[in-house]
mmCIF file of N, CA, C and O in Angstrom:
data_model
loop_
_atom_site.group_PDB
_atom_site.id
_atom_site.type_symbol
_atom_site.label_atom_id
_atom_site.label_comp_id
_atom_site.label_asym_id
_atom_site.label_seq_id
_atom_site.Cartn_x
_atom_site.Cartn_y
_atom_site.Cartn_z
ATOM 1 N N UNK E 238 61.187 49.879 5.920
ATOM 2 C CA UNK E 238 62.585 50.210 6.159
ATOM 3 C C UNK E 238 62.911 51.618 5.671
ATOM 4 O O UNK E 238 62.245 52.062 4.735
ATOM 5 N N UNK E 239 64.028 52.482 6.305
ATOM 6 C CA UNK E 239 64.263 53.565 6.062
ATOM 7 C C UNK E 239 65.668 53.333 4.978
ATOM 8 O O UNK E 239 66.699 52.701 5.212
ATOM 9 N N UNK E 240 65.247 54.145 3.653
ATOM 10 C CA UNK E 240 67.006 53.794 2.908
ATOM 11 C C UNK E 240 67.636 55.183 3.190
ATOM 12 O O UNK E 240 67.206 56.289 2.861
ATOM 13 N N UNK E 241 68.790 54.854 3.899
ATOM 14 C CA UNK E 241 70.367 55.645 3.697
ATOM 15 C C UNK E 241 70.778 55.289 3.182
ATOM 16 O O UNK E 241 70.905 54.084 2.964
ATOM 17 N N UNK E 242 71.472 56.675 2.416
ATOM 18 C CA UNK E 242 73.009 56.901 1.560
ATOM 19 C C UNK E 242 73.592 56.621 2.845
ATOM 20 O O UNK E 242 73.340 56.984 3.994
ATOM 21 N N UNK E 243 74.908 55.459 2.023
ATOM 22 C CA UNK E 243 76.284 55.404 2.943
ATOM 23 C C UNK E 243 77.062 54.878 2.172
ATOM 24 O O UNK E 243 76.394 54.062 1.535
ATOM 25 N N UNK E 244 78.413 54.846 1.736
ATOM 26 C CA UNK E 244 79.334 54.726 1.569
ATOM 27 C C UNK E 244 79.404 53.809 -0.591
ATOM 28 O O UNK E 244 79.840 52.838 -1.210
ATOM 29 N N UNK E 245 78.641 55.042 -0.761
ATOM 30 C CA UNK E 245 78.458 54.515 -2.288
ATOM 31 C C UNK E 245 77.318 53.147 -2.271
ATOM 32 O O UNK E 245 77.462 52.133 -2.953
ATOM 33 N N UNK E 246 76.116 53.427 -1.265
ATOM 34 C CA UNK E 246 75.348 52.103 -1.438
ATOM 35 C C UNK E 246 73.990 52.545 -0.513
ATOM 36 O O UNK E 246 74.011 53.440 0.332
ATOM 37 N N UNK E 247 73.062 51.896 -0.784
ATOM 38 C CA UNK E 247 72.126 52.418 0.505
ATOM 39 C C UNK E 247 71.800 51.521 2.131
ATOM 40 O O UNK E 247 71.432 50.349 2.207
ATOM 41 N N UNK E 248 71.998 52.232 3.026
ATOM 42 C CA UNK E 248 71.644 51.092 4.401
ATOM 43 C C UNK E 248 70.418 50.889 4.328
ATOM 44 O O UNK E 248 69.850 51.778 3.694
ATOM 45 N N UNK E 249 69.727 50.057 4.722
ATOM 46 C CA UNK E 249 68.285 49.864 5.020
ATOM 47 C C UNK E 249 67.907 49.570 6.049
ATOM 48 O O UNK E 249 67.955 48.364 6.291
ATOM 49 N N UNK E 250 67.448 50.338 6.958
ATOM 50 C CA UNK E 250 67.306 50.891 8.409
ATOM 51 C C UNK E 250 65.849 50.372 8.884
ATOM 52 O O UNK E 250 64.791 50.961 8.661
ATOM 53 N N UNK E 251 65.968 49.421 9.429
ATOM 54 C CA UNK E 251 64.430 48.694 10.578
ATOM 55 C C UNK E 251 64.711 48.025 11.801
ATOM 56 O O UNK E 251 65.020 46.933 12.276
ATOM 57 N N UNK E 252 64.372 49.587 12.172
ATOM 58 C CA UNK E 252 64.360 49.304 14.290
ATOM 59 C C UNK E 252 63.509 47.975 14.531
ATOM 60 O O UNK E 252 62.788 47.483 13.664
ATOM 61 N N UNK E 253 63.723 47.320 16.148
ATOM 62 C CA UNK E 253 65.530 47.735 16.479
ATOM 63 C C UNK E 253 66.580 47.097 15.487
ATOM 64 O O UNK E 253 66.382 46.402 14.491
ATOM 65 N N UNK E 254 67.609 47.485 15.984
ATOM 66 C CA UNK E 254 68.864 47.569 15.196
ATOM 67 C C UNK E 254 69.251 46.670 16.273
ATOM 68 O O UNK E 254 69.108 46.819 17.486
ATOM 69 N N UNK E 255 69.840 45.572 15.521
ATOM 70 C CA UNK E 255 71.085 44.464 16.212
ATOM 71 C C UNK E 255 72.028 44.133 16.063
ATOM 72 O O UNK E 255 72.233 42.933 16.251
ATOM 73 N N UNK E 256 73.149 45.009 15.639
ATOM 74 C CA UNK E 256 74.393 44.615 15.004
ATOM 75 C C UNK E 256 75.209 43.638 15.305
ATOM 76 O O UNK E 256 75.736 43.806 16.405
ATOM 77 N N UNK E 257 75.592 42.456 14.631
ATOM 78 C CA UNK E 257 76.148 41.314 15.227
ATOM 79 C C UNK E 257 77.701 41.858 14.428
ATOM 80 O O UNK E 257 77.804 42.563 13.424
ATOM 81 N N UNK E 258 78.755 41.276 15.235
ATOM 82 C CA UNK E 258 79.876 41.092 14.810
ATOM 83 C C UNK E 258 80.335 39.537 14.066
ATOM 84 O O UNK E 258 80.490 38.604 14.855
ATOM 85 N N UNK E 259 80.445 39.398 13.305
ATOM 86 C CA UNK E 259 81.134 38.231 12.488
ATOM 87 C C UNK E 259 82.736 38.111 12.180
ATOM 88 O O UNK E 259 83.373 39.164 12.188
ATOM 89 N N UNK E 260 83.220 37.246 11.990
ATOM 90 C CA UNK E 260 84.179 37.110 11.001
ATOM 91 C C UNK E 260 84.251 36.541 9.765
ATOM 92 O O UNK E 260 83.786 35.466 9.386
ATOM 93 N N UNK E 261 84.955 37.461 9.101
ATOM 94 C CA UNK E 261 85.100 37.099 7.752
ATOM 95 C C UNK E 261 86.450 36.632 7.164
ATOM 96 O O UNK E 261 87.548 37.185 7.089
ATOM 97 N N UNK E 262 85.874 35.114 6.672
ATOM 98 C CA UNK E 262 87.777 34.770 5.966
ATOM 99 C C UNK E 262 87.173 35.072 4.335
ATOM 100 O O UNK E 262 86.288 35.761 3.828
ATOM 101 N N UNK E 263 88.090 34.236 3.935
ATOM 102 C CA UNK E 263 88.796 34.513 2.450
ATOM 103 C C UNK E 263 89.875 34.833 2.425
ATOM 104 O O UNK E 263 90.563 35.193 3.380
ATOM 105 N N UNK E 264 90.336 34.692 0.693
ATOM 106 C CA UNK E 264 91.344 35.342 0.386
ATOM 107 C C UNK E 264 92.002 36.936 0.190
ATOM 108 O O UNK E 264 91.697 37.673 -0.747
ATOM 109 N N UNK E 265 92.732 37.205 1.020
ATOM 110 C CA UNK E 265 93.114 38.019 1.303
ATOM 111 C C UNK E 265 93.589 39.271 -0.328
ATOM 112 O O UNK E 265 94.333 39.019 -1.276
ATOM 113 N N UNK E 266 92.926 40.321 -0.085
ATOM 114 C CA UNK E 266 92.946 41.239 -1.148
ATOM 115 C C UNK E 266 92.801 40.632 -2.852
ATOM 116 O O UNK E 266 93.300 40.986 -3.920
ATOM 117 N N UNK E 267 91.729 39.412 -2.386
ATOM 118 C CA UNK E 267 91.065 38.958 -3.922
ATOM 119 C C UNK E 267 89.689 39.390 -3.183
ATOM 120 O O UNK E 267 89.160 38.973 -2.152
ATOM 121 N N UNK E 268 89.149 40.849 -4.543
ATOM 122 C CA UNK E 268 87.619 40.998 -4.352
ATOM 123 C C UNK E 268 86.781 40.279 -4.478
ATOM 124 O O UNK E 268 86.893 39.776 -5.596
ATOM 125 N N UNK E 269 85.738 39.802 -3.839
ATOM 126 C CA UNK E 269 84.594 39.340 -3.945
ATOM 127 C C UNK E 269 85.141 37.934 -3.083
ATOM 128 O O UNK E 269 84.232 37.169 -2.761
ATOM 129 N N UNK E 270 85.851 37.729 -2.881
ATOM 130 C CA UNK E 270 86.260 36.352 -2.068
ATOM 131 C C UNK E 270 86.114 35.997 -1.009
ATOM 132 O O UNK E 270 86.148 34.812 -0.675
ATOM 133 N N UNK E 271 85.858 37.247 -0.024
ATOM 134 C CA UNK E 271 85.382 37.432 1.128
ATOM 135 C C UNK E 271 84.254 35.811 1.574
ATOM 136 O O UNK E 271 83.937 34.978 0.725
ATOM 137 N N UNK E 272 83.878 35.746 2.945
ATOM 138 C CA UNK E 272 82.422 35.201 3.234
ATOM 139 C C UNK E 272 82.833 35.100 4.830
ATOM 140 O O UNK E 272 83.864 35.069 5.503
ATOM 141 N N UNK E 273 81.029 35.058 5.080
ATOM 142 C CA UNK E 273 80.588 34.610 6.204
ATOM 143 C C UNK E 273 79.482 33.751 6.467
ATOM 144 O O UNK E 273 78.741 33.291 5.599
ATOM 145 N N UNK E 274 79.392 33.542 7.745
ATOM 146 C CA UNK E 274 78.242 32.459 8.259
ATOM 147 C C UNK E 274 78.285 32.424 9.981
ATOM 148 O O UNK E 274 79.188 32.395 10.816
ATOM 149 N N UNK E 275 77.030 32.440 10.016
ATOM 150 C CA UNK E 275 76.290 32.675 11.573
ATOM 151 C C UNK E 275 75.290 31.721 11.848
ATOM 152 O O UNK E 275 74.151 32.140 12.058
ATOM 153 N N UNK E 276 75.512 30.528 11.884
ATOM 154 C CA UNK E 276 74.130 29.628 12.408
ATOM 155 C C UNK E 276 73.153 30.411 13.159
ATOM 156 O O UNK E 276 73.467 31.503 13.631
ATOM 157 N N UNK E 277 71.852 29.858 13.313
ATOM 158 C CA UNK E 277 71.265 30.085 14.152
ATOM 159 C C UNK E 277 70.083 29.467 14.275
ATOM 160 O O UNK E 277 69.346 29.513 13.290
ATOM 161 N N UNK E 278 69.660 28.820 15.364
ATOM 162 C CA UNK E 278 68.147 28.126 15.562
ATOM 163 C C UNK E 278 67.066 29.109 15.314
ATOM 164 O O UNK E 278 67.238 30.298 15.583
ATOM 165 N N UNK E 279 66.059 28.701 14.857
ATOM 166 C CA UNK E 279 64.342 29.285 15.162
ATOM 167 C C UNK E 279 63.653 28.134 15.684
ATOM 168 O O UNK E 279 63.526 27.096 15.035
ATOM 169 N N UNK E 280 63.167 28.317 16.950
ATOM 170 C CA UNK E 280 62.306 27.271 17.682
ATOM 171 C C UNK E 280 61.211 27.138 16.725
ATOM 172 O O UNK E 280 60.848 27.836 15.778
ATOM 173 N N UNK E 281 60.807 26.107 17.208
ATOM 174 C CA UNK E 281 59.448 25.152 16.152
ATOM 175 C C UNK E 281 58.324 25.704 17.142
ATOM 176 O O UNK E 281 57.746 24.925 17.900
ATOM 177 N N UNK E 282 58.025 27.083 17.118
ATOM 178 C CA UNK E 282 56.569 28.049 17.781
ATOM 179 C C UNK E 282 55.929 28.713 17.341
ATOM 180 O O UNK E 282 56.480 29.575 16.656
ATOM 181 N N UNK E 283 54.446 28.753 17.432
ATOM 182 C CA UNK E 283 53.552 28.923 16.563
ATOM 183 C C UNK E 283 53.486 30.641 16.981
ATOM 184 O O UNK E 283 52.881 31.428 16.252
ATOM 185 N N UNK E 284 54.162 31.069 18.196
ATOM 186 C CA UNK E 284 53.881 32.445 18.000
ATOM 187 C C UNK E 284 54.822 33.148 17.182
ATOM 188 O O UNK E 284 54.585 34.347 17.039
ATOM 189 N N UNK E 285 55.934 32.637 16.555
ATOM 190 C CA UNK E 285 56.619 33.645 15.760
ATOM 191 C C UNK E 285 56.195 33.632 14.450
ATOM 192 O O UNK E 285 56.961 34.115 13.616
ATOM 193 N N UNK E 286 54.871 33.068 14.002
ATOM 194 C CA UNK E 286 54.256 32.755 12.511
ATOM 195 C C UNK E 286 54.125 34.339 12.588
ATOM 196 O O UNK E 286 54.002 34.873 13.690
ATOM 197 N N UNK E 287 54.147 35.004 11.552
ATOM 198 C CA UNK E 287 53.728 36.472 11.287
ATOM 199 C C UNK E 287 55.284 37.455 11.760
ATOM 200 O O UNK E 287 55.279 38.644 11.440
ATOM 201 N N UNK E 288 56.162 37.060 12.280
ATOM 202 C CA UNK E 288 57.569 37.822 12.502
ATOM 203 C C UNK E 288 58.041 37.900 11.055
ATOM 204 O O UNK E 288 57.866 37.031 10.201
ATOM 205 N N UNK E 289 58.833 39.380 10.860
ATOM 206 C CA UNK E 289 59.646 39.375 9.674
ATOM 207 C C UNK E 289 61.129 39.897 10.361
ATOM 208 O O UNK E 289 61.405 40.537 11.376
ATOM 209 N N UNK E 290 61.745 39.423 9.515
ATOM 210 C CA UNK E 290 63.331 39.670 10.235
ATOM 211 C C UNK E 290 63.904 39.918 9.385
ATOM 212 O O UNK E 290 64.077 38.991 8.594
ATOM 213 N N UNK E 291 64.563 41.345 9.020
ATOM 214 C CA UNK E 291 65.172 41.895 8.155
ATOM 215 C C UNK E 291 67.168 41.859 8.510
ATOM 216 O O UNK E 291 67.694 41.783 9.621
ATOM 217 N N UNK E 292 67.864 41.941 7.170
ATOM 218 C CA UNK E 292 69.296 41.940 7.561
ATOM 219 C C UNK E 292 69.968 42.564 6.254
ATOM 220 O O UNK E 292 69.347 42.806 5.219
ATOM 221 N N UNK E 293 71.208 42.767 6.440
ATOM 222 C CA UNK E 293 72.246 43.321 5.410
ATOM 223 C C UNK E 293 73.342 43.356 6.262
ATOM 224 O O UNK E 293 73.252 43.373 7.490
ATOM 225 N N UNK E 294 74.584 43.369 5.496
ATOM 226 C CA UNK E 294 75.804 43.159 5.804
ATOM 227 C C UNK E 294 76.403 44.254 5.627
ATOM 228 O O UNK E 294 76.092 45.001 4.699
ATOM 229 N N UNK E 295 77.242 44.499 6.379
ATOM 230 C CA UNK E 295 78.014 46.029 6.466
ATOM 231 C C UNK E 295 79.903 45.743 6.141
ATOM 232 O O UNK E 295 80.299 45.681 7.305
ATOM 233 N N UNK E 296 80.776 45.612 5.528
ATOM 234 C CA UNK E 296 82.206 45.230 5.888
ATOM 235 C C UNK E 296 82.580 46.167 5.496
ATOM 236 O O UNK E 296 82.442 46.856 4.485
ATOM 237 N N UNK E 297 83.453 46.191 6.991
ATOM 238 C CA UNK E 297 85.105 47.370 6.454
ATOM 239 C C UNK E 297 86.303 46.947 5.650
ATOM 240 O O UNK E 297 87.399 46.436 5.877
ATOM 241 N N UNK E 298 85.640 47.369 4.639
ATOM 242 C CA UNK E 298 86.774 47.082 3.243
ATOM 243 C C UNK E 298 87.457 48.272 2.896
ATOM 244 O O UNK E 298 86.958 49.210 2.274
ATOM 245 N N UNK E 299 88.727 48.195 3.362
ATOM 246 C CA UNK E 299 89.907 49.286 2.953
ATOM 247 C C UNK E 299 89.477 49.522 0.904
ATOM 248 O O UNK E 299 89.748 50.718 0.801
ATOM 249 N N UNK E 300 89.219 49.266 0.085
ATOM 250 C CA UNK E 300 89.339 49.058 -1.161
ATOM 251 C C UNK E 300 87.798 49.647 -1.601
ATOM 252 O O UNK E 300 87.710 50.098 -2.743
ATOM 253 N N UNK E 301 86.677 49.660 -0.806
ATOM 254 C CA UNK E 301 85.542 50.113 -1.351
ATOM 255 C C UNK E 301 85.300 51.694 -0.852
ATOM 256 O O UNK E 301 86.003 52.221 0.010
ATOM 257 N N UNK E 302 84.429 52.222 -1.389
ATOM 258 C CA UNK E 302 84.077 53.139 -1.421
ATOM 259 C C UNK E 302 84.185 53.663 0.119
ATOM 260 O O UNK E 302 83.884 52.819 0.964
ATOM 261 N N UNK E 303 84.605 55.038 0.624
ATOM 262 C CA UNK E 303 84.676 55.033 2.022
ATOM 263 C C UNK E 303 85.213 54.008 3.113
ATOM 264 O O UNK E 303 85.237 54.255 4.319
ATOM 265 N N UNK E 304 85.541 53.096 2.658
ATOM 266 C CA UNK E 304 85.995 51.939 3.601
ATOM 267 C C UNK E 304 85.013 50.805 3.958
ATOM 268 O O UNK E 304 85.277 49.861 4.702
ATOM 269 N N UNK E 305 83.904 51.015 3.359
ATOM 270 C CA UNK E 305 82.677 49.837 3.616
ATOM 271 C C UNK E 305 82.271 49.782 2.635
ATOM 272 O O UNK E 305 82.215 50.595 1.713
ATOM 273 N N UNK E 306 81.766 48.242 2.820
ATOM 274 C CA UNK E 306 81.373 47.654 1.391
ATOM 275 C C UNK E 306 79.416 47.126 2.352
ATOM 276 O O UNK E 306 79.109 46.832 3.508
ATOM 277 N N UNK E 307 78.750 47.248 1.242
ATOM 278 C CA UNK E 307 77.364 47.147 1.897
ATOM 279 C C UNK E 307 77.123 45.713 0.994
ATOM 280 O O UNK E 307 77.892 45.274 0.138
ATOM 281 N N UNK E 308 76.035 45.210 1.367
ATOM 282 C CA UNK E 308 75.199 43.938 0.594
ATOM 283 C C UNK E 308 73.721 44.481 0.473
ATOM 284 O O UNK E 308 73.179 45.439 1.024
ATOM 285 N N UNK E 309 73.234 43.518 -0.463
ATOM 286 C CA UNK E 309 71.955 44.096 -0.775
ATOM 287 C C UNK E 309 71.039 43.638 0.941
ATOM 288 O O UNK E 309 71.743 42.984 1.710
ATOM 289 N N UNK E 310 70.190 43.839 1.235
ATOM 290 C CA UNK E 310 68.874 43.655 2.099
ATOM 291 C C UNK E 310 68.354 42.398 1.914
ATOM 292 O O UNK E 310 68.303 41.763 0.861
ATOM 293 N N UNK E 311 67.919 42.037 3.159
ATOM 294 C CA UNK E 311 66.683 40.776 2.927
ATOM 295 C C UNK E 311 65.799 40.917 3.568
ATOM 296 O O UNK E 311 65.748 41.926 4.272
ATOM 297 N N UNK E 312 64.747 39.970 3.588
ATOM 298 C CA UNK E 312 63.300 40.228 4.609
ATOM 299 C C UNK E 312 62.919 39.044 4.534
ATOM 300 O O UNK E 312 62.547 38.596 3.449
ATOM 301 N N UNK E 313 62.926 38.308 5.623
ATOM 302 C CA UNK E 313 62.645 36.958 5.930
ATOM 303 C C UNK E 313 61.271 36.855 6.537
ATOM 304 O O UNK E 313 61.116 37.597 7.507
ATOM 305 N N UNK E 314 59.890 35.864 6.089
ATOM 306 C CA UNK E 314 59.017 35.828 6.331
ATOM 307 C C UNK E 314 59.123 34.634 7.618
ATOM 308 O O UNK E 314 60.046 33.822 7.555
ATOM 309 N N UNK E 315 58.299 34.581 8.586
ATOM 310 C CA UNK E 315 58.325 33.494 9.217
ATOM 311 C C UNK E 315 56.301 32.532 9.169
ATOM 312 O O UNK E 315 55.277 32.671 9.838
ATOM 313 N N UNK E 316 56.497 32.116 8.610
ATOM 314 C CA UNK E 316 55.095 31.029 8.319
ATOM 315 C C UNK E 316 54.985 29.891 9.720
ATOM 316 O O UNK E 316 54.097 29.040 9.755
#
């Protein structure tokens, strides 16, 4: 992954890029209260053994640094 500086945090950049749109509830202007959730299936196939699927969260938060608030990175193994 490539790390960018952005908005007081670093992006972590691994083509391609798929930006999904979510919504986020919570309570309204209590920090950290925020959340989300995106189901999603992975078929039961033996060719995606060896895929890694990387993610991080991006939100436009009026209150953080530049207007976005970042999350740390993940990297999901698939066995």
């Amino acid at each position: 992954p490539i790390a960018q500086p952005l908005a007081g945090g670093t992006l972590w950049l691994q083509p391609p890029l798929a930006p999904i749109a979510i919504p986020v509830g919570g309570a309204t202007g209590a920090p950290g209260a925020g959340m989300a959730s995106e189901p999603f299936v992975v078929p039961n196939s033996t060719a995606l053994a060896g895929i890694i699927v990387t993610g991080q969260i991006v939100v436009v938060d009026a209150q953080a640094t530049d207007g976005l608030a970042l999350s740390n990175a993940i990297e999901v193994f698939v066995h």
